[in-house]
mmCIF file of C-alpha atoms in Angstrom:
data_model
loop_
_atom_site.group_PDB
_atom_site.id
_atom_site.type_symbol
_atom_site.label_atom_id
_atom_site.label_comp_id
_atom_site.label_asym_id
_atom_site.label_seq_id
_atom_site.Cartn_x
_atom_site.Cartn_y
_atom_site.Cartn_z
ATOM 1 C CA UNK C 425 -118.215 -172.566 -29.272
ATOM 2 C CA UNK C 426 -114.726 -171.983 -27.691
ATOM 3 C CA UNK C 427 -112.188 -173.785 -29.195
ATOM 4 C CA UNK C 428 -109.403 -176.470 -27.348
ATOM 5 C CA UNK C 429 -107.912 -173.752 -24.662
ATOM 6 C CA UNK C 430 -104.352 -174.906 -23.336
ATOM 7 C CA UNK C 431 -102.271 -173.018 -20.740
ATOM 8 C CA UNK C 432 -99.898 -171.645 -20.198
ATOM 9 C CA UNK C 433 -98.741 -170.722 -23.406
ATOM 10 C CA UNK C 434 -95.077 -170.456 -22.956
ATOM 11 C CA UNK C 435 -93.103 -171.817 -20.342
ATOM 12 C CA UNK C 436 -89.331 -171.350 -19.258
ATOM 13 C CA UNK C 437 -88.422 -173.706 -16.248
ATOM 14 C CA UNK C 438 -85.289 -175.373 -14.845
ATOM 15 C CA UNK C 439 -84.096 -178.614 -15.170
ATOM 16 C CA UNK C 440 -85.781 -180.939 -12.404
ATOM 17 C CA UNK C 441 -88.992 -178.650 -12.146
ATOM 18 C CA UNK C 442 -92.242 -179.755 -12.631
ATOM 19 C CA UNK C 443 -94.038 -178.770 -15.726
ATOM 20 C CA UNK C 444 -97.156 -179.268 -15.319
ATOM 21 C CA UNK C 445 -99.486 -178.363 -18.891
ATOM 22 C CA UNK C 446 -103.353 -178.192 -18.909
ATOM 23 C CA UNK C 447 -106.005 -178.752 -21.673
ATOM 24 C CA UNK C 448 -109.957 -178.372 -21.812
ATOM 25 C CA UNK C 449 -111.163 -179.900 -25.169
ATOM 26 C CA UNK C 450 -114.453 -178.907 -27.286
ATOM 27 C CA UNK C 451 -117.683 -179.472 -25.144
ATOM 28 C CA UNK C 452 -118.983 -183.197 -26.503
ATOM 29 C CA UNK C 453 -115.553 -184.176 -27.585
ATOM 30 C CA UNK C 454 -115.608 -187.898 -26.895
ATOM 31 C CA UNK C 455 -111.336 -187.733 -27.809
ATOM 32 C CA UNK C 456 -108.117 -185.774 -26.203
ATOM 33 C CA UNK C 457 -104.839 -186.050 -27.797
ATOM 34 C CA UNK C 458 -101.525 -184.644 -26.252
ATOM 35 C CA UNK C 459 -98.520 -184.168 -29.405
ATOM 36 C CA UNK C 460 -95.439 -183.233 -29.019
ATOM 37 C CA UNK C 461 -94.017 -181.017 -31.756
ATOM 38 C CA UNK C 462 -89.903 -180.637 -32.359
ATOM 39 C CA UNK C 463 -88.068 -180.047 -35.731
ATOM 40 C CA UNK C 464 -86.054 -183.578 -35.048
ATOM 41 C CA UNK C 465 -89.294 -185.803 -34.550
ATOM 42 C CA UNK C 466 -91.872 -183.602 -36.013
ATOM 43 C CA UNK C 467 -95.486 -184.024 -34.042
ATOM 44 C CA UNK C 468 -95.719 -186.946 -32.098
ATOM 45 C CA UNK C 469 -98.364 -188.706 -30.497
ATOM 46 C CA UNK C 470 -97.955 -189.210 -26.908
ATOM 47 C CA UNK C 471 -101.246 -190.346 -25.527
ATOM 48 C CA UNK C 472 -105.137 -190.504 -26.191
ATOM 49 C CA UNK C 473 -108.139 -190.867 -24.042
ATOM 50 C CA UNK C 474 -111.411 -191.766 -24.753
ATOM 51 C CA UNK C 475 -113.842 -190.801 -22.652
ATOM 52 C CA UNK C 476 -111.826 -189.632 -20.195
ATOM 53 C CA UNK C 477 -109.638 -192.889 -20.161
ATOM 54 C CA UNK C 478 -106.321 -193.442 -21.400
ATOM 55 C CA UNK C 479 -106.152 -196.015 -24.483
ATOM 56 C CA UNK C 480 -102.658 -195.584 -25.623
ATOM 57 C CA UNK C 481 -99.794 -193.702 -23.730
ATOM 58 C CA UNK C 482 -97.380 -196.040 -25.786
ATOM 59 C CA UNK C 483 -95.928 -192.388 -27.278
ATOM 60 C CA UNK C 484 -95.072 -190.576 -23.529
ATOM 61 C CA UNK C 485 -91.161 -190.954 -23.858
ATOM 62 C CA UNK C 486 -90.445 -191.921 -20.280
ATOM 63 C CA UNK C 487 -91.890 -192.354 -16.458
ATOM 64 C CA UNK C 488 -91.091 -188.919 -16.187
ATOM 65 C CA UNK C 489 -94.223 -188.122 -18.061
ATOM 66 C CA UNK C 490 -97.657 -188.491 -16.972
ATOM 67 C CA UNK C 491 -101.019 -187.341 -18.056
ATOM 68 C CA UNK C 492 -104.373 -187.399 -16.455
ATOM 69 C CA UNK C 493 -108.076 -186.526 -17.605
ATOM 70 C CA UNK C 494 -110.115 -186.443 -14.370
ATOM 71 C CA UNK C 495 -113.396 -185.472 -16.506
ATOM 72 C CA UNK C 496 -114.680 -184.638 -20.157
ATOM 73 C CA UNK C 497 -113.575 -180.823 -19.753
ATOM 74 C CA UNK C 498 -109.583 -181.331 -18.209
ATOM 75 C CA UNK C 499 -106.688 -183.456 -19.123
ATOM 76 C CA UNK C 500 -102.855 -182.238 -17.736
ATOM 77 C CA UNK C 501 -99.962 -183.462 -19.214
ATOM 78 C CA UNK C 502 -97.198 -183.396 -16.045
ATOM 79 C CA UNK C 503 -93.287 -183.579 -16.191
ATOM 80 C CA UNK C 504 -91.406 -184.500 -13.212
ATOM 81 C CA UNK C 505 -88.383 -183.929 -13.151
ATOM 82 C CA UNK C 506 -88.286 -181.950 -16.895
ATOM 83 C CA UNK C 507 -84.729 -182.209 -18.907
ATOM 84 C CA UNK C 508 -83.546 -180.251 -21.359
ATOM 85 C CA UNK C 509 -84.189 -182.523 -23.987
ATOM 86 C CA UNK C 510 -88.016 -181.993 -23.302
ATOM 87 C CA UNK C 511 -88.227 -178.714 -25.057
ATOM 88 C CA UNK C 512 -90.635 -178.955 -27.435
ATOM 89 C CA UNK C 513 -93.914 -177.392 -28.119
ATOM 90 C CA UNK C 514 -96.922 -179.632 -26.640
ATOM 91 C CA UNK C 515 -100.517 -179.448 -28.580
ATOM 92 C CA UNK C 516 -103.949 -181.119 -27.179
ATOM 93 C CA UNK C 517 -106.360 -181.884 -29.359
ATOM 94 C CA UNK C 518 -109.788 -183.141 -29.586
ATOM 95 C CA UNK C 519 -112.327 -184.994 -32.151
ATOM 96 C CA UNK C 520 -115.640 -186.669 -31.828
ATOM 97 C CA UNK C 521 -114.013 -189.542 -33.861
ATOM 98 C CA UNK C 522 -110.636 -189.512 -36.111
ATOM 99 C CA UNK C 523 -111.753 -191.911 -38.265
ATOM 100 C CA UNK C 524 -114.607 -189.777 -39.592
ATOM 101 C CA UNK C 525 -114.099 -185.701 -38.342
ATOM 102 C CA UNK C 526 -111.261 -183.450 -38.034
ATOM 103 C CA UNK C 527 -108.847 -182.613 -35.036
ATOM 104 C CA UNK C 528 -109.063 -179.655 -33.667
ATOM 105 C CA UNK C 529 -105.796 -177.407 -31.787
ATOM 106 C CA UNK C 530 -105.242 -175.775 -28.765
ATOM 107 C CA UNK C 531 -102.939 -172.878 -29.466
ATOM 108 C CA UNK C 532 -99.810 -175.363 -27.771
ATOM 109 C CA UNK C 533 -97.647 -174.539 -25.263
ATOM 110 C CA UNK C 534 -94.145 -173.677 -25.849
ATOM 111 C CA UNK C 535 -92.185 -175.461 -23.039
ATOM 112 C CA UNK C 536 -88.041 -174.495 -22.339
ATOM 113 C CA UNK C 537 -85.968 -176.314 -20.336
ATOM 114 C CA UNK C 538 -83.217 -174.673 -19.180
ATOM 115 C CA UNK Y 113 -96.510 -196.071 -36.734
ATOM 116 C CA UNK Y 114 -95.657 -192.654 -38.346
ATOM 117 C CA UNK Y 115 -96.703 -191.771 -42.318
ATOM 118 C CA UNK Y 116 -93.817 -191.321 -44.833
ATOM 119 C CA UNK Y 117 -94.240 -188.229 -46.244
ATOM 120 C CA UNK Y 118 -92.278 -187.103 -49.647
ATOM 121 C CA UNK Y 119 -90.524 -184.725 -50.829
ATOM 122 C CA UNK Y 120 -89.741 -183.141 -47.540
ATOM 123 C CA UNK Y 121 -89.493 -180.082 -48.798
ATOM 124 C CA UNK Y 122 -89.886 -178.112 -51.992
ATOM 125 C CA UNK Y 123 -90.058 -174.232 -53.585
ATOM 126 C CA UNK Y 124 -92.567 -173.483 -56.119
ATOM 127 C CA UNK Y 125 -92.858 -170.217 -57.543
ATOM 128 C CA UNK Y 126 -96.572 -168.760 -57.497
ATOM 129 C CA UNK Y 127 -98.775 -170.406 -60.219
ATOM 130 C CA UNK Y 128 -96.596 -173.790 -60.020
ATOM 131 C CA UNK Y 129 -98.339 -176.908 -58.857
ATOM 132 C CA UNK Y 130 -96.566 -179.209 -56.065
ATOM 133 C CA UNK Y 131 -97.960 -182.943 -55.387
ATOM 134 C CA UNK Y 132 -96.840 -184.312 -51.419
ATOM 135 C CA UNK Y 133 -97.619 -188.073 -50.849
ATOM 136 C CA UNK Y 134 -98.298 -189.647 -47.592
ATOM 137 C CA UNK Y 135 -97.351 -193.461 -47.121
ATOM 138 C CA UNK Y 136 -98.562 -196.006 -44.409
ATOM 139 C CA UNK Y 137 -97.243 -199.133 -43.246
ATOM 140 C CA UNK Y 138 -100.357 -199.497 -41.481
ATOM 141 C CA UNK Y 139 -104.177 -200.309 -42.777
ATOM 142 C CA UNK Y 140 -105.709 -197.336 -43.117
ATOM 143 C CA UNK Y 141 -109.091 -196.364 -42.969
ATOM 144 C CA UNK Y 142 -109.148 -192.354 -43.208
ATOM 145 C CA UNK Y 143 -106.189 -189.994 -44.355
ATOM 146 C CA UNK Y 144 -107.016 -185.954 -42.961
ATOM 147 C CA UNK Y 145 -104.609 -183.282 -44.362
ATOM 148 C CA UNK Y 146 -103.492 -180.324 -42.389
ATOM 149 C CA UNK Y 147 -101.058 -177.041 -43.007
ATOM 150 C CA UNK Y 148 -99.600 -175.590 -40.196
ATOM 151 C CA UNK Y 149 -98.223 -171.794 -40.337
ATOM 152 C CA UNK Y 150 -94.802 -171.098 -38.557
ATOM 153 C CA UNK Y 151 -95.926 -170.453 -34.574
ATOM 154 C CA UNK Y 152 -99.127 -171.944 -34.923
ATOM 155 C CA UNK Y 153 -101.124 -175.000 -35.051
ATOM 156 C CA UNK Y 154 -102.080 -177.445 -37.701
ATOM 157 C CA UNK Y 155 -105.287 -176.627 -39.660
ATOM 158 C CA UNK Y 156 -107.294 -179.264 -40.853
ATOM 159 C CA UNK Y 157 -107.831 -179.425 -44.746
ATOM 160 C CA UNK Y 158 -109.638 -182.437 -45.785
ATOM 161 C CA UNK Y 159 -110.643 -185.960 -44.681
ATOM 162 C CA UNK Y 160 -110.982 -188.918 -46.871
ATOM 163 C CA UNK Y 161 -112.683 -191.692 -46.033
ATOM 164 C CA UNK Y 162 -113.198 -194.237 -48.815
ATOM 165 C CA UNK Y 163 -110.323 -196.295 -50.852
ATOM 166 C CA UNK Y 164 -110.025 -194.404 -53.625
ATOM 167 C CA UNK Y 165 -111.800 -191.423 -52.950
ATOM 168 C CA UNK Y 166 -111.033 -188.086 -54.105
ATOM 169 C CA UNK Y 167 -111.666 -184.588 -52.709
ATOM 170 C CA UNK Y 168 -110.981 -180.785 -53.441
ATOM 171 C CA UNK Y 169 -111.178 -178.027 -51.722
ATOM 172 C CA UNK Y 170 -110.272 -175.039 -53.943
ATOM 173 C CA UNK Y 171 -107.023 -175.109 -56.202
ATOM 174 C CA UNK Y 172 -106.298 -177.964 -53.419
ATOM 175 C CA UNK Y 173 -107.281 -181.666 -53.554
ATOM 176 C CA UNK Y 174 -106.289 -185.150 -52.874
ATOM 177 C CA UNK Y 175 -106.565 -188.951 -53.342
ATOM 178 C CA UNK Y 176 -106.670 -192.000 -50.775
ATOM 179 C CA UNK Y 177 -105.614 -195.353 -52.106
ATOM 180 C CA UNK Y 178 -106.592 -197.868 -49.962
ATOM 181 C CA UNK Y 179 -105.018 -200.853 -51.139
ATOM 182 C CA UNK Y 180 -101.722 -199.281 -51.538
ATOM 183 C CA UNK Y 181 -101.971 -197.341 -47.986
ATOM 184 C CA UNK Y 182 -101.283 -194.428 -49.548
ATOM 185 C CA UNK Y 183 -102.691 -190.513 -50.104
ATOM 186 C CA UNK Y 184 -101.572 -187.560 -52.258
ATOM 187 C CA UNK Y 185 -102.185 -184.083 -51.503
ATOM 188 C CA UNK Y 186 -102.330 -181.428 -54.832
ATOM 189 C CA UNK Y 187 -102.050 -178.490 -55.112
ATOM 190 C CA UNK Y 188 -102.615 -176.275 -58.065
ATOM 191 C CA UNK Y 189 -101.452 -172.942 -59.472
ATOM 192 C CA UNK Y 190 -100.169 -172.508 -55.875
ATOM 193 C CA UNK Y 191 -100.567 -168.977 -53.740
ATOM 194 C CA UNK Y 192 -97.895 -167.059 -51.345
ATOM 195 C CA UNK Y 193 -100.799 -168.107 -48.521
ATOM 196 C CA UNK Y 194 -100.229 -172.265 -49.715
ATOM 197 C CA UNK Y 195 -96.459 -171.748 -47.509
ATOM 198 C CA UNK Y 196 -96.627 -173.709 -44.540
ATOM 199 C CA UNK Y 197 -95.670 -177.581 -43.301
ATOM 200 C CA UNK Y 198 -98.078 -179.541 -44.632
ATOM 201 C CA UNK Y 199 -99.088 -182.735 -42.651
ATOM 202 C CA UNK Y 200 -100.948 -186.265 -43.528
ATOM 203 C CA UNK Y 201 -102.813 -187.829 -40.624
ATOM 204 C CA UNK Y 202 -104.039 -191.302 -40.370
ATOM 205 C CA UNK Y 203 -106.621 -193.549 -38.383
ATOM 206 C CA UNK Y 204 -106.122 -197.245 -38.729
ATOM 207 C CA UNK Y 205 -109.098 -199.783 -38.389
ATOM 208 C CA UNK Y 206 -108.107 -200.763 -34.843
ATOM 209 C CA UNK Y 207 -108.647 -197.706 -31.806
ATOM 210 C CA UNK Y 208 -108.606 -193.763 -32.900
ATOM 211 C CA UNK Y 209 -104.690 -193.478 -32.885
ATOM 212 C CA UNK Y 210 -103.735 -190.945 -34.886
ATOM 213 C CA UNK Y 211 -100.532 -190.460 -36.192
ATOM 214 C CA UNK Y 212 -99.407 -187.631 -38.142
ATOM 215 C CA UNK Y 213 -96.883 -187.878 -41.016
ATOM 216 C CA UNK Y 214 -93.377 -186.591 -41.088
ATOM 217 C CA UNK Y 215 -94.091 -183.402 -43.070
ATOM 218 C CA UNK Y 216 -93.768 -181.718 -46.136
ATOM 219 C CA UNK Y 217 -92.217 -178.141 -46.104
ATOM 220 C CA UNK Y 218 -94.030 -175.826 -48.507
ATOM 221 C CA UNK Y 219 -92.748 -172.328 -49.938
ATOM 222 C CA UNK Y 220 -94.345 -170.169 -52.521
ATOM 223 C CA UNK Y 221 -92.407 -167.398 -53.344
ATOM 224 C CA UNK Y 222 -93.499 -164.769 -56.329
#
């Protein structure tokens, strides 16, 4: 089975772009995370769904963040307008259920805002 | 919300054995462990389930103690490959939040 597959893998963008960050999880993955990785705050959560619906964005910093899962194969994570201070690298993950099984990792995308 | 981890860093030569604790504020009712390598992503480890339960997994195991909301990770007569961050995660009783811990920097050097 493929693993979680995020894209792009690195982007470089200017302040007030959209970033816009995409995720398909493991087939029969009832879970999606989004994290945010920096050295200040290590990896934090941002938001969950569970079948396809968000339980808890109480982690997405600001209104400037937004993330979606229209169906059990797709979530985006969007940024409008992106700062500077929202460089950082961004991991999905999925699980059938934390509280038993393992996470697993997209690769992450490396997002820089210049 | 987020796991205490200690020491937040430490150097071991090869052969030395390093112990990294995990605390919660929260009611926990799993603790995973994961190591991430610099540039990639976190790899999971081990999952415990039960209060008090232990686990290994090679020269690396660790505890869960329930009642004190708190996990330890060891690791014994340690290898160059044990370098990495190395990262507590834990799943309360209420929802499937999952919060990682603030990290423990690892580095083996010969």
């Amino acid at each position: 089975d493929a693993g979680v597959i995020q894209s792009p893998r690195h982007e470089v963008t200017e302040m007030g772009q959209e970033v816009t960050l995409r995720c398909k999880p493991i087939s029969g993955h009832d879970y999606l995370f989004w994290y945010r990785q920096t050295m200040m705050r290590g990896l934090e959560l941002l938001i969950y769904f569970n079948n396809n619906v968000p339980i808890d964005d109480s982690g997405m910093p600001e209104d400037r963040f937004s993330a979606k899962m229209p169906n059990a194969s797709f979530s985006t994570l969007k940024i409008q307008p992106s700062e500077p201070r929202d460089s950082a690298v961004y991991f999905c993950a999925s699980s059938r259920d934390t509280n038993t099984g393992e996470l697993f990792f997209g690769e992450g995308s490396r997002l820089t805002v210049l | 919300q987020q796991p205490v981890q200690s020491p937040q860093a430490v150097i071991l030569r090869e052969g030395e054995d390093a112990v990294i604790n995990c605390s919660s504020s929260k009611a926990l009712y799993s603790v995973h462990w994961y190591r991430q390598k610099h540039g990639e992503a976190p790899v999971f480890l081990m999952i415990l389930l039960k209060g008090g339960e232990q686990k290994g997994h090679d020269k690396i195991s660790a505890s869960f103690n329930e009642k004190k909301q708190q996990s330890s990770l060891y690791l014994t007569a340690s290898q160059l490959s044990y370098s990495g961050t190395y990262f507590c995660g834990t799943a309360g009783y209420t929802g499937n939040q999952f919060y990682f811990g603030t990290g423990t920097s690892l580095t083996v050097i010969p």
